Amino acid sequence: MKQFKELEDFIGTHFIYTYDNGWEYEWYAKNDHTVDYRIHGGMVKGRWVKDQEVDMVKLTDGVFKITWTEPTGTDVALDFMPNEKKLHGTIFFPKWVEEHPEITVTFQNEHIAEMEAARETYDTYPKLVVPEFAAITYMGDAGIDNEDVISEEPYDGMPSDIREGRYFDENYRKINK
């Protein structure tokens, strides 16, 4: 198994993880300042995002913190410990996302204006704070800026297809189905 120490070891890695509450996420450290992700379970299942700007740092050997604010107003803080196959995430959902999660269940990049409009229309406070540990169930070395990693909307069974080698070829390119 790959050992993570420096930020350079972490960047380019593709993860699937399941929070203790059952929510399943897929997340890709695309480069040192952007991530792509898909949500496969939980309150906003079906949402996917490319090129989310983030702050990504090494806290100590093998431990990495990634933080960002989405156009929805949702704030996210993730602490990855890939050598232990776990992470801790805290998601700060605005009140409107808790009350209208269906608005966010889309390809965000094509609906930024709708996210911003909802953020201005509905209540943002009090925020729903969801702090959870997660088990990392998949780690793949996708390389930096691989546009095939998160390139389509999530579907039922996608995480299993990825984990069981039915989604990417040996060069980490999406297999056409």
Short mmCIF file of C-alpha atoms in Angstrom, two decimals:
data_model
loop_
_atom_site.label_atom_id
_atom_site.label_comp_id
_atom_site.label_asym_id
_atom_site.label_seq_id
_atom_site.Cartn_x
_atom_site.Cartn_y
_atom_site.Cartn_z
CA MET A 1 0.00 0.00 0.00
CA LYS A 2 1.21 3.50 -0.84
CA GLN A 3 2.51 5.46 2.13
CA PHE A 4 1.59 9.12 2.35
CA LYS A 5 3.96 11.62 3.93
CA GLU A 6 4.15 14.84 1.92
CA LEU A 7 1.43 16.84 0.17
CA GLU A 8 2.95 15.70 -3.14
CA ASP A 9 2.07 12.09 -2.16
CA PHE A 10 -1.56 13.11 -1.59
CA ILE A 11 -2.18 15.26 -4.67
CA GLY A 12 -3.48 13.17 -7.58
CA THR A 13 -5.15 10.59 -5.32
CA HIS A 14 -8.76 9.51 -5.89
CA PHE A 15 -10.73 8.42 -2.81
CA ILE A 16 -14.05 6.82 -1.95
CA TYR A 17 -15.08 7.02 1.68
CA THR A 18 -18.12 6.33 3.82
CA TYR A 19 -18.96 8.44 6.83
CA ASP A 20 -20.08 6.74 10.03
CA ASN A 21 -23.60 8.09 9.33
CA GLY A 22 -23.66 6.08 6.04
CA TRP A 23 -23.11 8.92 3.58
CA GLU A 24 -20.76 7.88 0.76
CA TYR A 25 -18.52 10.34 -1.08
CA GLU A 26 -16.02 10.14 -3.92
CA TRP A 27 -13.29 12.78 -3.91
CA TYR A 28 -10.25 13.56 -6.06
CA ALA A 29 -7.28 15.77 -5.11
CA LYS A 30 -6.99 17.04 -8.67
CA ASN A 31 -4.05 19.38 -8.02
CA ASP A 32 -2.75 21.56 -5.18
CA HIS A 33 -5.71 23.98 -5.33
CA THR A 34 -8.74 22.21 -6.83
CA VAL A 35 -10.76 19.07 -6.15
CA ASP A 36 -13.53 17.19 -7.95
CA TYR A 37 -16.15 15.09 -6.16
CA ARG A 38 -19.37 13.10 -6.43
CA ILE A 39 -21.84 12.30 -3.69
CA HIS A 40 -23.22 8.76 -3.69
CA GLY A 41 -25.23 8.72 -0.47
CA GLY A 42 -26.75 11.06 2.07
CA MET A 43 -28.72 14.26 2.08
CA VAL A 44 -27.38 15.53 -1.27
CA LYS A 45 -26.87 12.19 -3.08
CA GLY A 46 -26.44 12.79 -6.81
CA ARG A 47 -24.54 16.09 -6.53
CA TRP A 48 -21.23 16.40 -8.36
CA VAL A 49 -18.66 19.14 -8.73
CA LYS A 50 -15.53 19.80 -10.77
CA ASP A 51 -12.72 22.28 -10.13
CA GLN A 52 -13.76 23.36 -6.63
CA GLU A 53 -11.15 25.81 -5.36
CA VAL A 54 -9.75 24.69 -1.99
CA ASP A 55 -7.03 25.34 0.54
CA MET A 56 -4.94 22.15 0.84
CA VAL A 57 -2.16 21.76 3.42
CA LYS A 58 -0.08 19.11 5.15
CA LEU A 59 -0.68 19.23 8.92
CA THR A 60 1.98 16.66 9.77
CA ASP A 61 3.47 13.64 8.02
CA GLY A 62 0.61 11.77 6.33
CA VAL A 63 -2.18 14.08 7.56
CA PHE A 64 -3.79 16.62 5.22
CA LYS A 65 -6.46 19.31 5.73
CA ILE A 66 -8.62 20.55 2.88
CA THR A 67 -11.12 23.40 3.35
CA TRP A 68 -13.47 25.28 1.05
CA THR A 69 -16.71 27.20 0.70
CA GLU A 70 -19.13 26.18 -2.05
CA PRO A 71 -21.34 28.54 -4.08
CA THR A 72 -24.23 27.13 -2.00
CA GLY A 73 -22.66 28.68 1.09
CA THR A 74 -21.77 25.24 2.46
CA ASP A 75 -18.40 25.16 4.21
CA VAL A 76 -16.35 21.96 4.30
CA ALA A 77 -13.30 20.93 6.34
CA LEU A 78 -11.73 17.50 5.71
CA ASP A 79 -8.80 15.95 7.57
CA PHE A 80 -7.43 13.00 5.59
CA MET A 81 -5.31 10.30 7.27
CA PRO A 82 -4.86 7.99 4.27
CA ASN A 83 -2.21 5.79 5.92
CA GLU A 84 -4.89 4.85 8.48
CA LYS A 85 -7.63 4.71 5.80
CA LYS A 86 -9.73 7.27 7.62
CA LEU A 87 -10.70 10.90 7.61
CA HIS A 88 -12.70 13.33 9.66
CA GLY A 89 -15.00 15.73 7.89
CA THR A 90 -17.16 18.58 9.08
CA ILE A 91 -19.78 19.96 6.73
CA PHE A 92 -21.53 23.22 7.60
CA PHE A 93 -24.78 23.20 5.58
CA PRO A 94 -26.72 26.49 5.36
CA LYS A 95 -30.32 26.22 6.56
CA TRP A 96 -31.57 26.43 2.96
CA VAL A 97 -29.57 23.35 1.91
CA GLU A 98 -30.99 21.40 4.85
CA GLU A 99 -34.53 22.45 3.87
CA HIS A 100 -34.11 22.23 0.05
CA PRO A 101 -31.28 19.77 -0.66
CA GLU A 102 -32.83 18.87 -4.02
CA ILE A 103 -31.75 22.24 -5.42
CA THR A 104 -28.10 21.20 -5.03
CA VAL A 105 -28.46 17.70 -6.49
CA THR A 106 -27.07 18.46 -9.93
CA PHE A 107 -23.80 19.15 -11.70
CA GLN A 108 -22.95 22.29 -9.76
CA ASN A 109 -20.69 23.78 -12.43
CA GLU A 110 -23.64 24.27 -14.79
CA HIS A 111 -25.91 25.72 -12.06
CA ILE A 112 -23.82 28.27 -10.14
CA ALA A 113 -26.36 31.05 -10.70
CA GLU A 114 -29.15 28.87 -9.24
CA MET A 115 -27.00 28.04 -6.19
CA GLU A 116 -26.23 31.70 -5.61
CA ALA A 117 -29.90 32.67 -6.07
CA ALA A 118 -31.03 30.04 -3.55
CA ARG A 119 -28.37 31.26 -1.12
CA GLU A 120 -29.84 34.77 -1.38
CA THR A 121 -33.50 33.66 -1.31
CA TYR A 122 -33.58 31.21 1.61
CA ASP A 123 -32.32 31.29 5.18
CA THR A 124 -28.65 30.45 5.69
CA TYR A 125 -28.71 30.27 9.49
CA PRO A 126 -28.72 28.31 11.68
CA LYS A 127 -26.30 26.02 9.88
CA LEU A 128 -26.61 22.24 10.07
CA VAL A 129 -23.21 21.07 11.32
CA VAL A 130 -22.34 17.47 10.42
CA PRO A 131 -19.05 16.29 12.00
CA GLU A 132 -18.27 12.65 11.15
CA PHE A 133 -15.42 10.20 10.87
CA ALA A 134 -15.23 8.19 7.67
CA ALA A 135 -13.57 4.98 6.50
CA ILE A 136 -11.65 5.26 3.24
CA THR A 137 -12.78 2.30 1.11
CA TYR A 138 -10.80 3.10 -2.03
CA MET A 139 -7.61 4.95 -2.96
CA GLY A 140 -6.40 5.20 -6.54
CA ASP A 141 -3.40 6.96 -8.03
CA ALA A 142 -5.18 8.96 -10.74
CA GLY A 143 -2.40 11.49 -11.34
CA ILE A 144 -2.69 15.25 -11.46
CA ASP A 145 -5.42 16.97 -13.51
CA ASN A 146 -6.97 13.73 -14.80
CA GLU A 147 -10.31 14.85 -16.26
CA ASP A 148 -11.57 11.22 -16.49
CA VAL A 149 -11.77 10.76 -12.71
CA ILE A 150 -14.96 12.78 -12.11
CA SER A 151 -16.45 13.14 -15.58
CA GLU A 152 -20.09 12.10 -15.31
CA GLU A 153 -22.97 12.19 -12.87
CA PRO A 154 -23.04 9.53 -10.15
CA TYR A 155 -25.13 6.41 -10.69
CA ASP A 156 -26.20 3.62 -8.36
CA GLY A 157 -23.37 1.11 -8.11
CA MET A 158 -20.65 3.48 -9.35
CA PRO A 159 -18.50 3.19 -6.19
CA SER A 160 -18.57 -0.62 -6.49
CA ASP A 161 -17.67 -0.40 -10.18
CA ILE A 162 -14.67 1.75 -9.27
CA ARG A 163 -13.54 -0.38 -6.32
CA GLU A 164 -13.90 -3.61 -8.33
CA GLY A 165 -11.95 -2.35 -11.36
CA ARG A 166 -14.86 -1.96 -13.80
CA TYR A 167 -14.71 1.82 -14.18
CA PHE A 168 -11.07 2.75 -15.00
CA ASP A 169 -8.52 1.02 -17.20
CA GLU A 170 -4.86 0.44 -16.26
CA ASN A 171 -4.04 4.05 -17.25
CA TYR A 172 -6.79 5.47 -15.01
CA ARG A 173 -8.97 6.38 -17.97
CA LYS A 174 -12.71 5.85 -17.82
CA ILE A 175 -13.87 2.66 -19.51
CA ASN A 176 -16.77 3.48 -21.84
CA LYS A 177 -19.87 1.53 -20.92
#
